[in-house]
Amino acid sequence: SAVISQKPSRDICQRGTSLTIQCQVDSQVTMMFWYRQQPGQSLTLIATANQGSEATYESGFVIDKFPISRPNLTFSTLTVSNMSPEDSSIYLCSVARGGEHNEQFFGPGTRLTVL
Amino acid sequence: GESVGLHLPTLSVQEGDNSIINCAYSNSASDYFIWYKQESGKGPQFIIDIRSNMDKRQGQRVTVLLNKTVKHLSLQIAATQPGDSAVYFCAENSGGSNYKLTFGKGTLLTVNP
């Protein structure tokens, strides 16, 4: 499995500000994803981070609120923009090698609290 | 929309017992399933997966069973240990070039010493 790190591991932010979360993988991967996990809830896919092109967002998530970058095959960022307390969640990146390998592995998550 | 759900939100077992965690899915097009374990303060950890052309797959102390007829997935943990205490999620994928996962609600497993 891939080794995935996220920065920051946690943060407390003021409403109206933005936070950029980084996801770094120790090997090249085809697919990278960003998920949100609200307190006590399951995981919801925000978007697929596409290398060299715009991310693909799921219903209910928009680029203006959650801009994503993926400059290469080992790194991606997710920005949570103009934050409100409702954005308090764990944000997780995941990776899949692609091809016949559907296995998806997750980073440790970023715990965000918005005051 | 279609979703993946769980029968039991919590499960409490004695150390050494076998645990069974269940999951129902509704997307008949799903052909790949994964079980994850999430400990407090950590990201989901891959446990075991199964493709729809199989009905059983075994790992170390874990077995996943897939019943496509009733769209049911289960995770069996043998000789459950305190370290197995966590939330367990099932996730489904419709396959092809789409690697997106849809997660179930999760079951909290508590192992009593």
JSON list of C-alpha atoms in Angstrom, two decimals:
[
{"chain": "A", "resi": 1, "resn": "SER", "atom": "CA", "xyz": [0.00, 0.00, 0.00]},
{"chain": "A", "resi": 2, "resn": "ALA", "atom": "CA", "xyz": [1.04, 3.62, -0.50]},
{"chain": "A", "resi": 3, "resn": "VAL", "atom": "CA", "xyz": [2.25, 5.83, 2.33]},
{"chain": "A", "resi": 4, "resn": "ILE", "atom": "CA", "xyz": [0.09, 8.94, 2.41]},
{"chain": "A", "resi": 5, "resn": "SER", "atom": "CA", "xyz": [0.67, 12.04, 4.51]},
{"chain": "A", "resi": 6, "resn": "GLN", "atom": "CA", "xyz": [-1.50, 15.08, 5.03]},
{"chain": "A", "resi": 7, "resn": "LYS", "atom": "CA", "xyz": [-0.70, 18.54, 6.31]},
{"chain": "A", "resi": 8, "resn": "PRO", "atom": "CA", "xyz": [-1.86, 20.00, 8.58]},
{"chain": "A", "resi": 9, "resn": "SER", "atom": "CA", "xyz": [-3.07, 17.13, 10.76]},
{"chain": "A", "resi": 10, "resn": "ARG", "atom": "CA", "xyz": [-5.50, 19.50, 12.46]},
{"chain": "A", "resi": 11, "resn": "ASP", "atom": "CA", "xyz": [-6.35, 23.19, 12.57]},
{"chain": "A", "resi": 12, "resn": "ILE", "atom": "CA", "xyz": [-8.71, 25.62, 14.20]},
{"chain": "A", "resi": 13, "resn": "CYS", "atom": "CA", "xyz": [-9.76, 28.44, 11.90]},
{"chain": "A", "resi": 14, "resn": "GLN", "atom": "CA", "xyz": [-11.92, 31.53, 12.02]},
{"chain": "A", "resi": 15, "resn": "ARG", "atom": "CA", "xyz": [-15.01, 31.78, 9.86]},
{"chain": "A", "resi": 16, "resn": "GLY", "atom": "CA", "xyz": [-14.50, 33.56, 6.57]},
{"chain": "A", "resi": 17, "resn": "THR", "atom": "CA", "xyz": [-10.90, 32.39, 6.19]},
{"chain": "A", "resi": 18, "resn": "SER", "atom": "CA", "xyz": [-9.53, 29.65, 3.92]},
{"chain": "A", "resi": 19, "resn": "LEU", "atom": "CA", "xyz": [-7.36, 26.63, 4.63]},
{"chain": "A", "resi": 20, "resn": "THR", "atom": "CA", "xyz": [-5.29, 24.62, 2.16]},
{"chain": "A", "resi": 21, "resn": "ILE", "atom": "CA", "xyz": [-4.72, 20.95, 2.96]},
{"chain": "A", "resi": 22, "resn": "GLN", "atom": "CA", "xyz": [-1.85, 19.07, 1.35]},
{"chain": "A", "resi": 23, "resn": "CYS", "atom": "CA", "xyz": [-1.72, 15.40, 0.46]},
{"chain": "A", "resi": 24, "resn": "GLN", "atom": "CA", "xyz": [1.59, 13.72, -0.41]},
{"chain": "A", "resi": 25, "resn": "VAL", "atom": "CA", "xyz": [2.03, 10.12, -1.61]},
{"chain": "A", "resi": 26, "resn": "ASP", "atom": "CA", "xyz": [5.30, 8.20, -1.59]},
{"chain": "A", "resi": 27, "resn": "SER", "atom": "CA", "xyz": [4.73, 6.77, -5.09]},
{"chain": "A", "resi": 28, "resn": "GLN", "atom": "CA", "xyz": [3.05, 7.80, -8.30]},
{"chain": "A", "resi": 29, "resn": "VAL", "atom": "CA", "xyz": [-0.66, 7.04, -8.36]},
{"chain": "A", "resi": 30, "resn": "THR", "atom": "CA", "xyz": [-3.23, 7.43, -11.07]},
{"chain": "A", "resi": 31, "resn": "MET", "atom": "CA", "xyz": [-6.19, 8.41, -8.95]},
{"chain": "A", "resi": 32, "resn": "MET", "atom": "CA", "xyz": [-6.42, 10.82, -6.03]},
{"chain": "A", "resi": 33, "resn": "PHE", "atom": "CA", "xyz": [-9.61, 11.69, -4.23]},
{"chain": "A", "resi": 34, "resn": "TRP", "atom": "CA", "xyz": [-10.79, 14.05, -1.50]},
{"chain": "A", "resi": 35, "resn": "TYR", "atom": "CA", "xyz": [-13.43, 13.03, 1.03]},
{"chain": "A", "resi": 36, "resn": "ARG", "atom": "CA", "xyz": [-15.19, 14.76, 3.88]},
{"chain": "A", "resi": 37, "resn": "GLN", "atom": "CA", "xyz": [-16.20, 13.04, 7.10]},
{"chain": "A", "resi": 38, "resn": "GLN", "atom": "CA", "xyz": [-18.46, 15.10, 9.30]},
{"chain": "A", "resi": 39, "resn": "PRO", "atom": "CA", "xyz": [-18.43, 14.34, 13.04]},
{"chain": "A", "resi": 40, "resn": "GLY", "atom": "CA", "xyz": [-19.76, 10.86, 13.74]},
{"chain": "A", "resi": 41, "resn": "GLN", "atom": "CA", "xyz": [-20.62, 10.32, 10.10]},
{"chain": "A", "resi": 42, "resn": "SER", "atom": "CA", "xyz": [-19.45, 8.27, 7.16]},
{"chain": "A", "resi": 43, "resn": "LEU", "atom": "CA", "xyz": [-17.26, 9.48, 4.32]},
{"chain": "A", "resi": 44, "resn": "THR", "atom": "CA", "xyz": [-18.58, 11.54, 1.42]},
{"chain": "A", "resi": 45, "resn": "LEU", "atom": "CA", "xyz": [-16.62, 12.02, -1.78]},
{"chain": "A", "resi": 46, "resn": "ILE", "atom": "CA", "xyz": [-15.95, 15.68, -2.58]},
{"chain": "A", "resi": 47, "resn": "ALA", "atom": "CA", "xyz": [-14.05, 15.33, -5.84]},
{"chain": "A", "resi": 48, "resn": "THR", "atom": "CA", "xyz": [-11.60, 13.39, -7.94]},
{"chain": "A", "resi": 49, "resn": "ALA", "atom": "CA", "xyz": [-8.30, 15.24, -8.33]},
{"chain": "A", "resi": 50, "resn": "ASN", "atom": "CA", "xyz": [-7.19, 14.90, -11.95]},
{"chain": "A", "resi": 51, "resn": "GLN", "atom": "CA", "xyz": [-3.54, 15.38, -12.80]},
{"chain": "A", "resi": 52, "resn": "GLY", "atom": "CA", "xyz": [-3.09, 18.25, -15.22]},
{"chain": "A", "resi": 53, "resn": "SER", "atom": "CA", "xyz": [-6.76, 19.13, -15.48]},
{"chain": "A", "resi": 54, "resn": "GLU", "atom": "CA", "xyz": [-9.65, 20.43, -13.43]},
{"chain": "A", "resi": 55, "resn": "ALA", "atom": "CA", "xyz": [-11.01, 18.27, -10.65]},
{"chain": "A", "resi": 56, "resn": "THR", "atom": "CA", "xyz": [-14.29, 16.41, -11.06]},
{"chain": "A", "resi": 57, "resn": "TYR", "atom": "CA", "xyz": [-16.74, 17.41, -8.33]},
{"chain": "A", "resi": 58, "resn": "GLU", "atom": "CA", "xyz": [-19.57, 15.38, -6.87]},
{"chain": "A", "resi": 59, "resn": "SER", "atom": "CA", "xyz": [-23.09, 16.69, -6.47]},
{"chain": "A", "resi": 60, "resn": "GLY", "atom": "CA", "xyz": [-23.25, 19.28, -3.73]},
{"chain": "A", "resi": 61, "resn": "PHE", "atom": "CA", "xyz": [-19.61, 20.35, -4.00]},
{"chain": "A", "resi": 62, "resn": "VAL", "atom": "CA", "xyz": [-18.34, 23.19, -6.16]},
{"chain": "A", "resi": 63, "resn": "ILE", "atom": "CA", "xyz": [-14.94, 24.42, -7.27]},
{"chain": "A", "resi": 64, "resn": "ASP", "atom": "CA", "xyz": [-15.36, 27.88, -5.78]},
{"chain": "A", "resi": 65, "resn": "LYS", "atom": "CA", "xyz": [-15.79, 26.40, -2.31]},
{"chain": "A", "resi": 66, "resn": "PHE", "atom": "CA", "xyz": [-13.32, 23.52, -2.63]},
{"chain": "A", "resi": 67, "resn": "PRO", "atom": "CA", "xyz": [-10.64, 24.35, -5.20]},
{"chain": "A", "resi": 68, "resn": "ILE", "atom": "CA", "xyz": [-8.30, 21.43, -5.83]},
{"chain": "A", "resi": 69, "resn": "SER", "atom": "CA", "xyz": [-4.89, 21.25, -7.41]},
{"chain": "A", "resi": 70, "resn": "ARG", "atom": "CA", "xyz": [-2.97, 18.24, -8.63]},
{"chain": "A", "resi": 71, "resn": "PRO", "atom": "CA", "xyz": [0.30, 19.33, -10.21]},
{"chain": "A", "resi": 72, "resn": "ASN", "atom": "CA", "xyz": [1.82, 15.83, -10.43]},
{"chain": "A", "resi": 73, "resn": "LEU", "atom": "CA", "xyz": [1.16, 12.15, -9.70]},
{"chain": "A", "resi": 74, "resn": "THR", "atom": "CA", "xyz": [2.21, 12.31, -6.02]},
{"chain": "A", "resi": 75, "resn": "PHE", "atom": "CA", "xyz": [0.69, 15.53, -4.68]},
{"chain": "A", "resi": 76, "resn": "SER", "atom": "CA", "xyz": [-2.65, 17.28, -4.37]},
{"chain": "A", "resi": 77, "resn": "THR", "atom": "CA", "xyz": [-4.15, 20.13, -2.38]},
{"chain": "A", "resi": 78, "resn": "LEU", "atom": "CA", "xyz": [-7.69, 20.87, -1.27]},
{"chain": "A", "resi": 79, "resn": "THR", "atom": "CA", "xyz": [-8.67, 24.37, -0.17]},
{"chain": "A", "resi": 80, "resn": "VAL", "atom": "CA", "xyz": [-11.69, 24.96, 2.00]},
{"chain": "A", "resi": 81, "resn": "SER", "atom": "CA", "xyz": [-12.70, 28.52, 1.14]},
{"chain": "A", "resi": 82, "resn": "ASN", "atom": "CA", "xyz": [-14.66, 31.12, 3.07]},
{"chain": "A", "resi": 83, "resn": "MET", "atom": "CA", "xyz": [-15.14, 28.71, 5.92]},
{"chain": "A", "resi": 84, "resn": "SER", "atom": "CA", "xyz": [-18.15, 28.49, 8.21]},
{"chain": "A", "resi": 85, "resn": "PRO", "atom": "CA", "xyz": [-18.70, 26.27, 11.27]},
{"chain": "A", "resi": 86, "resn": "GLU", "atom": "CA", "xyz": [-20.56, 23.81, 9.03]},
{"chain": "A", "resi": 87, "resn": "ASP", "atom": "CA", "xyz": [-17.23, 23.07, 7.34]},
{"chain": "A", "resi": 88, "resn": "SER", "atom": "CA", "xyz": [-15.89, 21.56, 10.56]},
{"chain": "A", "resi": 89, "resn": "SER", "atom": "CA", "xyz": [-15.03, 18.02, 9.50]},
{"chain": "A", "resi": 90, "resn": "ILE", "atom": "CA", "xyz": [-12.25, 15.59, 8.85]},
{"chain": "A", "resi": 91, "resn": "TYR", "atom": "CA", "xyz": [-10.90, 15.95, 5.32]},
{"chain": "A", "resi": 92, "resn": "LEU", "atom": "CA", "xyz": [-9.26, 12.87, 3.87]},
{"chain": "A", "resi": 93, "resn": "CYS", "atom": "CA", "xyz": [-7.34, 12.21, 0.72]},
{"chain": "A", "resi": 94, "resn": "SER", "atom": "CA", "xyz": [-7.20, 8.78, -0.82]},
{"chain": "A", "resi": 95, "resn": "VAL", "atom": "CA", "xyz": [-5.29, 7.19, -3.69]},
{"chain": "A", "resi": 96, "resn": "ALA", "atom": "CA", "xyz": [-5.71, 4.32, -6.10]},
{"chain": "A", "resi": 97, "resn": "ARG", "atom": "CA", "xyz": [-3.08, 3.01, -8.46]},
{"chain": "A", "resi": 98, "resn": "GLY", "atom": "CA", "xyz": [-5.58, 2.47, -11.23]},
{"chain": "A", "resi": 99, "resn": "GLY", "atom": "CA", "xyz": [-5.67, -0.15, -13.94]},
{"chain": "A", "resi": 100, "resn": "GLU", "atom": "CA", "xyz": [-6.70, -3.45, -12.39]},
{"chain": "A", "resi": 101, "resn": "HIS", "atom": "CA", "xyz": [-5.91, -2.13, -8.93]},
{"chain": "A", "resi": 102, "resn": "ASN", "atom": "CA", "xyz": [-9.07, -0.74, -7.43]},
{"chain": "A", "resi": 103, "resn": "GLU", "atom": "CA", "xyz": [-7.71, -0.76, -3.89]},
{"chain": "A", "resi": 104, "resn": "GLN", "atom": "CA", "xyz": [-8.02, 2.68, -2.38]},
{"chain": "A", "resi": 105, "resn": "PHE", "atom": "CA", "xyz": [-5.89, 3.82, 0.53]},
{"chain": "A", "resi": 106, "resn": "PHE", "atom": "CA", "xyz": [-6.47, 6.78, 2.80]},
{"chain": "A", "resi": 107, "resn": "GLY", "atom": "CA", "xyz": [-4.34, 9.39, 4.43]},
{"chain": "A", "resi": 108, "resn": "PRO", "atom": "CA", "xyz": [-4.58, 10.12, 8.17]},
{"chain": "A", "resi": 109, "resn": "GLY", "atom": "CA", "xyz": [-6.97, 13.01, 7.66]},
{"chain": "A", "resi": 110, "resn": "THR", "atom": "CA", "xyz": [-7.02, 16.70, 8.55]},
{"chain": "A", "resi": 111, "resn": "ARG", "atom": "CA", "xyz": [-9.27, 17.64, 11.44]},
{"chain": "A", "resi": 112, "resn": "LEU", "atom": "CA", "xyz": [-10.70, 21.08, 10.83]},
{"chain": "A", "resi": 113, "resn": "THR", "atom": "CA", "xyz": [-12.62, 23.11, 13.37]},
{"chain": "A", "resi": 114, "resn": "VAL", "atom": "CA", "xyz": [-14.15, 26.40, 12.27]},
{"chain": "A", "resi": 115, "resn": "LEU", "atom": "CA", "xyz": [-15.13, 28.86, 14.98]},
{"chain": "B", "resi": 1, "resn": "GLY", "atom": "CA", "xyz": [-29.74, 7.90, -5.16]},
{"chain": "B", "resi": 2, "resn": "GLU", "atom": "CA", "xyz": [-28.49, 4.43, -4.48]},
{"chain": "B", "resi": 3, "resn": "SER", "atom": "CA", "xyz": [-26.60, 3.90, -1.27]},
{"chain": "B", "resi": 4, "resn": "VAL", "atom": "CA", "xyz": [-24.82, 1.44, 0.93]},
{"chain": "B", "resi": 5, "resn": "GLY", "atom": "CA", "xyz": [-26.17, 0.88, 4.43]},
{"chain": "B", "resi": 6, "resn": "LEU", "atom": "CA", "xyz": [-25.54, -1.17, 7.53]},
{"chain": "B", "resi": 7, "resn": "HIS", "atom": "CA", "xyz": [-27.92, -3.26, 9.61]},
{"chain": "B", "resi": 8, "resn": "LEU", "atom": "CA", "xyz": [-26.33, -2.59, 13.00]},
{"chain": "B", "resi": 9, "resn": "PRO", "atom": "CA", "xyz": [-24.77, 0.68, 14.10]},
{"chain": "B", "resi": 10, "resn": "THR", "atom": "CA", "xyz": [-23.05, -0.86, 17.15]},
{"chain": "B", "resi": 11, "resn": "LEU", "atom": "CA", "xyz": [-21.72, -4.29, 18.02]},
{"chain": "B", "resi": 12, "resn": "SER", "atom": "CA", "xyz": [-20.27, -5.35, 21.36]},
{"chain": "B", "resi": 13, "resn": "VAL", "atom": "CA", "xyz": [-18.45, -8.68, 21.70]},
{"chain": "B", "resi": 14, "resn": "GLN", "atom": "CA", "xyz": [-16.25, -10.46, 24.19]},
{"chain": "B", "resi": 15, "resn": "GLU", "atom": "CA", "xyz": [-12.57, -10.91, 23.48]},
{"chain": "B", "resi": 16, "resn": "GLY", "atom": "CA", "xyz": [-12.00, -14.18, 21.69]},
{"chain": "B", "resi": 17, "resn": "ASP", "atom": "CA", "xyz": [-15.47, -14.33, 20.17]},
{"chain": "B", "resi": 18, "resn": "ASN", "atom": "CA", "xyz": [-16.10, -14.10, 16.45]},
{"chain": "B", "resi": 19, "resn": "SER", "atom": "CA", "xyz": [-17.62, -10.86, 15.13]},
{"chain": "B", "resi": 20, "resn": "ILE", "atom": "CA", "xyz": [-19.87, -10.43, 12.14]},
{"chain": "B", "resi": 21, "resn": "ILE", "atom": "CA", "xyz": [-20.52, -6.99, 10.68]},
{"chain": "B", "resi": 22, "resn": "ASN", "atom": "CA", "xyz": [-23.17, -6.70, 8.00]},
{"chain": "B", "resi": 23, "resn": "CYS", "atom": "CA", "xyz": [-23.75, -4.32, 5.11]},
{"chain": "B", "resi": 24, "resn": "ALA", "atom": "CA", "xyz": [-26.54, -3.99, 2.55]},
{"chain": "B", "resi": 25, "resn": "TYR", "atom": "CA", "xyz": [-25.98, -2.33, -0.77]},
{"chain": "B", "resi": 26, "resn": "SER", "atom": "CA", "xyz": [-28.53, -1.24, -3.33]},
{"chain": "B", "resi": 27, "resn": "ASN", "atom": "CA", "xyz": [-26.54, -0.58, -6.50]},
{"chain": "B", "resi": 28, "resn": "SER", "atom": "CA", "xyz": [-26.78, -3.77, -8.55]},
{"chain": "B", "resi": 29, "resn": "ALA", "atom": "CA", "xyz": [-24.06, -2.41, -10.85]},
{"chain": "B", "resi": 30, "resn": "SER", "atom": "CA", "xyz": [-21.48, -2.40, -8.06]},
{"chain": "B", "resi": 31, "resn": "ASP", "atom": "CA", "xyz": [-18.82, -4.99, -8.72]},
{"chain": "B", "resi": 32, "resn": "TYR", "atom": "CA", "xyz": [-16.13, -4.22, -6.18]},
{"chain": "B", "resi": 33, "resn": "PHE", "atom": "CA", "xyz": [-16.38, -3.87, -2.41]},
{"chain": "B", "resi": 34, "resn": "ILE", "atom": "CA", "xyz": [-13.97, -2.89, 0.33]},
{"chain": "B", "resi": 35, "resn": "TRP", "atom": "CA", "xyz": [-14.08, -3.10, 4.11]},
{"chain": "B", "resi": 36, "resn": "TYR", "atom": "CA", "xyz": [-12.28, -0.40, 6.08]},
{"chain": "B", "resi": 37, "resn": "LYS", "atom": "CA", "xyz": [-11.40, -0.11, 9.75]},
{"chain": "B", "resi": 38, "resn": "GLN", "atom": "CA", "xyz": [-11.23, 3.35, 11.26]},
{"chain": "B", "resi": 39, "resn": "GLU", "atom": "CA", "xyz": [-9.74, 3.82, 14.69]},
{"chain": "B", "resi": 40, "resn": "SER", "atom": "CA", "xyz": [-10.36, 6.98, 16.65]},
{"chain": "B", "resi": 41, "resn": "GLY", "atom": "CA", "xyz": [-8.35, 9.89, 15.27]},
{"chain": "B", "resi": 42, "resn": "LYS", "atom": "CA", "xyz": [-7.09, 7.99, 12.23]},
{"chain": "B", "resi": 43, "resn": "GLY", "atom": "CA", "xyz": [-7.94, 7.61, 8.58]},
{"chain": "B", "resi": 44, "resn": "PRO", "atom": "CA", "xyz": [-9.73, 4.49, 7.27]},
{"chain": "B", "resi": 45, "resn": "GLN", "atom": "CA", "xyz": [-7.47, 1.46, 7.00]},
{"chain": "B", "resi": 46, "resn": "PHE", "atom": "CA", "xyz": [-7.97, -1.01, 4.15]},
{"chain": "B", "resi": 47, "resn": "ILE", "atom": "CA", "xyz": [-8.86, -4.45, 5.52]},
{"chain": "B", "resi": 48, "resn": "ILE", "atom": "CA", "xyz": [-10.02, -6.64, 2.66]},
{"chain": "B", "resi": 49, "resn": "ASP", "atom": "CA", "xyz": [-11.74, -6.36, -0.68]},
{"chain": "B", "resi": 50, "resn": "ILE", "atom": "CA", "xyz": [-13.82, -8.61, -2.91]},
{"chain": "B", "resi": 51, "resn": "ARG", "atom": "CA", "xyz": [-14.95, -8.51, -6.50]},
{"chain": "B", "resi": 52, "resn": "SER", "atom": "CA", "xyz": [-18.41, -9.46, -7.61]},
{"chain": "B", "resi": 53, "resn": "ASN", "atom": "CA", "xyz": [-17.20, -12.62, -9.36]},
{"chain": "B", "resi": 54, "resn": "MET", "atom": "CA", "xyz": [-16.41, -14.08, -5.94]},
{"chain": "B", "resi": 55, "resn": "ASP", "atom": "CA", "xyz": [-18.64, -14.89, -2.98]},
{"chain": "B", "resi": 56, "resn": "LYS", "atom": "CA", "xyz": [-15.96, -15.33, -0.34]},
{"chain": "B", "resi": 57, "resn": "ARG", "atom": "CA", "xyz": [-12.49, -14.08, 0.35]},
{"chain": "B", "resi": 58, "resn": "GLN", "atom": "CA", "xyz": [-10.27, -14.74, 3.34]},
{"chain": "B", "resi": 59, "resn": "GLY", "atom": "CA", "xyz": [-7.51, -12.72, 4.89]},
{"chain": "B", "resi": 60, "resn": "GLN", "atom": "CA", "xyz": [-5.70, -12.91, 8.16]},
{"chain": "B", "resi": 61, "resn": "ARG", "atom": "CA", "xyz": [-8.48, -13.49, 10.76]},
{"chain": "B", "resi": 62, "resn": "VAL", "atom": "CA", "xyz": [-10.98, -11.81, 8.45]},
{"chain": "B", "resi": 63, "resn": "THR", "atom": "CA", "xyz": [-13.39, -13.18, 5.88]},
{"chain": "B", "resi": 64, "resn": "VAL", "atom": "CA", "xyz": [-15.64, -11.20, 3.58]},
{"chain": "B", "resi": 65, "resn": "LEU", "atom": "CA", "xyz": [-18.79, -12.80, 2.21]},
{"chain": "B", "resi": 66, "resn": "LEU", "atom": "CA", "xyz": [-20.73, -11.41, -0.72]},
{"chain": "B", "resi": 67, "resn": "ASN", "atom": "CA", "xyz": [-24.29, -12.43, -1.53]},
{"chain": "B", "resi": 68, "resn": "LYS", "atom": "CA", "xyz": [-25.23, -10.74, -4.77]},
{"chain": "B", "resi": 69, "resn": "THR", "atom": "CA", "xyz": [-28.71, -12.23, -4.80]},
{"chain": "B", "resi": 70, "resn": "VAL", "atom": "CA", "xyz": [-29.75, -10.21, -1.77]},
{"chain": "B", "resi": 71, "resn": "LYS", "atom": "CA", "xyz": [-27.09, -7.51, -2.17]},
{"chain": "B", "resi": 72, "resn": "HIS", "atom": "CA", "xyz": [-25.49, -8.24, 1.16]},
{"chain": "B", "resi": 73, "resn": "LEU", "atom": "CA", "xyz": [-21.90, -8.02, 2.33]},
{"chain": "B", "resi": 74, "resn": "SER", "atom": "CA", "xyz": [-20.46, -9.18, 5.63]},
{"chain": "B", "resi": 75, "resn": "LEU", "atom": "CA", "xyz": [-17.15, -9.01, 7.42]},
{"chain": "B", "resi": 76, "resn": "GLN", "atom": "CA", "xyz": [-16.27, -11.80, 9.80]},
{"chain": "B", "resi": 77, "resn": "ILE", "atom": "CA", "xyz": [-13.49, -11.31, 12.33]},
{"chain": "B", "resi": 78, "resn": "ALA", "atom": "CA", "xyz": [-12.23, -14.43, 14.05]},
{"chain": "B", "resi": 79, "resn": "ALA", "atom": "CA", "xyz": [-11.03, -14.44, 17.66]},
{"chain": "B", "resi": 80, "resn": "THR", "atom": "CA", "xyz": [-11.79, -10.76, 18.09]},
{"chain": "B", "resi": 81, "resn": "GLN", "atom": "CA", "xyz": [-9.19, -8.82, 20.04]},
{"chain": "B", "resi": 82, "resn": "PRO", "atom": "CA", "xyz": [-9.37, -5.48, 21.90]},
{"chain": "B", "resi": 83, "resn": "GLY", "atom": "CA", "xyz": [-7.29, -3.97, 19.09]},
{"chain": "B", "resi": 84, "resn": "ASP", "atom": "CA", "xyz": [-10.13, -4.71, 16.71]},
{"chain": "B", "resi": 85, "resn": "SER", "atom": "CA", "xyz": [-12.28, -2.09, 18.45]},
{"chain": "B", "resi": 86, "resn": "ALA", "atom": "CA", "xyz": [-13.03, 0.54, 15.80]},
{"chain": "B", "resi": 87, "resn": "VAL", "atom": "CA", "xyz": [-15.66, 1.73, 13.35]},
{"chain": "B", "resi": 88, "resn": "TYR", "atom": "CA", "xyz": [-15.97, -0.52, 10.32]},
{"chain": "B", "resi": 89, "resn": "PHE", "atom": "CA", "xyz": [-17.18, 0.79, 6.97]},
{"chain": "B", "resi": 90, "resn": "CYS", "atom": "CA", "xyz": [-18.16, -1.06, 3.85]},
{"chain": "B", "resi": 91, "resn": "ALA", "atom": "CA", "xyz": [-17.71, 0.72, 0.54]},
{"chain": "B", "resi": 92, "resn": "GLU", "atom": "CA", "xyz": [-18.81, -0.10, -2.99]},
{"chain": "B", "resi": 93, "resn": "ASN", "atom": "CA", "xyz": [-17.53, 0.80, -6.40]},
{"chain": "B", "resi": 94, "resn": "SER", "atom": "CA", "xyz": [-19.28, 0.37, -9.71]},
{"chain": "B", "resi": 95, "resn": "GLY", "atom": "CA", "xyz": [-16.04, -0.60, -11.41]},
{"chain": "B", "resi": 96, "resn": "GLY", "atom": "CA", "xyz": [-14.72, 0.22, -14.83]},
{"chain": "B", "resi": 97, "resn": "SER", "atom": "CA", "xyz": [-12.67, 3.38, -15.01]},
{"chain": "B", "resi": 98, "resn": "ASN", "atom": "CA", "xyz": [-14.67, 4.85, -12.14]},
{"chain": "B", "resi": 99, "resn": "TYR", "atom": "CA", "xyz": [-12.83, 4.29, -8.88]},
{"chain": "B", "resi": 100, "resn": "LYS", "atom": "CA", "xyz": [-15.21, 6.34, -6.78]},
{"chain": "B", "resi": 101, "resn": "LEU", "atom": "CA", "xyz": [-16.36, 4.71, -3.56]},
{"chain": "B", "resi": 102, "resn": "THR", "atom": "CA", "xyz": [-19.73, 5.00, -1.88]},
{"chain": "B", "resi": 103, "resn": "PHE", "atom": "CA", "xyz": [-19.49, 4.37, 1.85]},
{"chain": "B", "resi": 104, "resn": "GLY", "atom": "CA", "xyz": [-21.95, 2.80, 4.24]},
{"chain": "B", "resi": 105, "resn": "LYS", "atom": "CA", "xyz": [-22.82, 4.39, 7.56]},
{"chain": "B", "resi": 106, "resn": "GLY", "atom": "CA", "xyz": [-20.36, 2.45, 9.68]},
{"chain": "B", "resi": 107, "resn": "THR", "atom": "CA", "xyz": [-20.59, 0.00, 12.60]},
{"chain": "B", "resi": 108, "resn": "LEU", "atom": "CA", "xyz": [-18.87, 0.63, 15.90]},
{"chain": "B", "resi": 109, "resn": "LEU", "atom": "CA", "xyz": [-17.30, -2.58, 17.16]},
{"chain": "B", "resi": 110, "resn": "THR", "atom": "CA", "xyz": [-16.42, -2.71, 20.85]},
{"chain": "B", "resi": 111, "resn": "VAL", "atom": "CA", "xyz": [-14.42, -5.64, 22.16]},
{"chain": "B", "resi": 112, "resn": "ASN", "atom": "CA", "xyz": [-14.72, -6.27, 25.88]},
{"chain": "B", "resi": 113, "resn": "PRO", "atom": "CA", "xyz": [-11.73, -7.89, 27.60]}
]
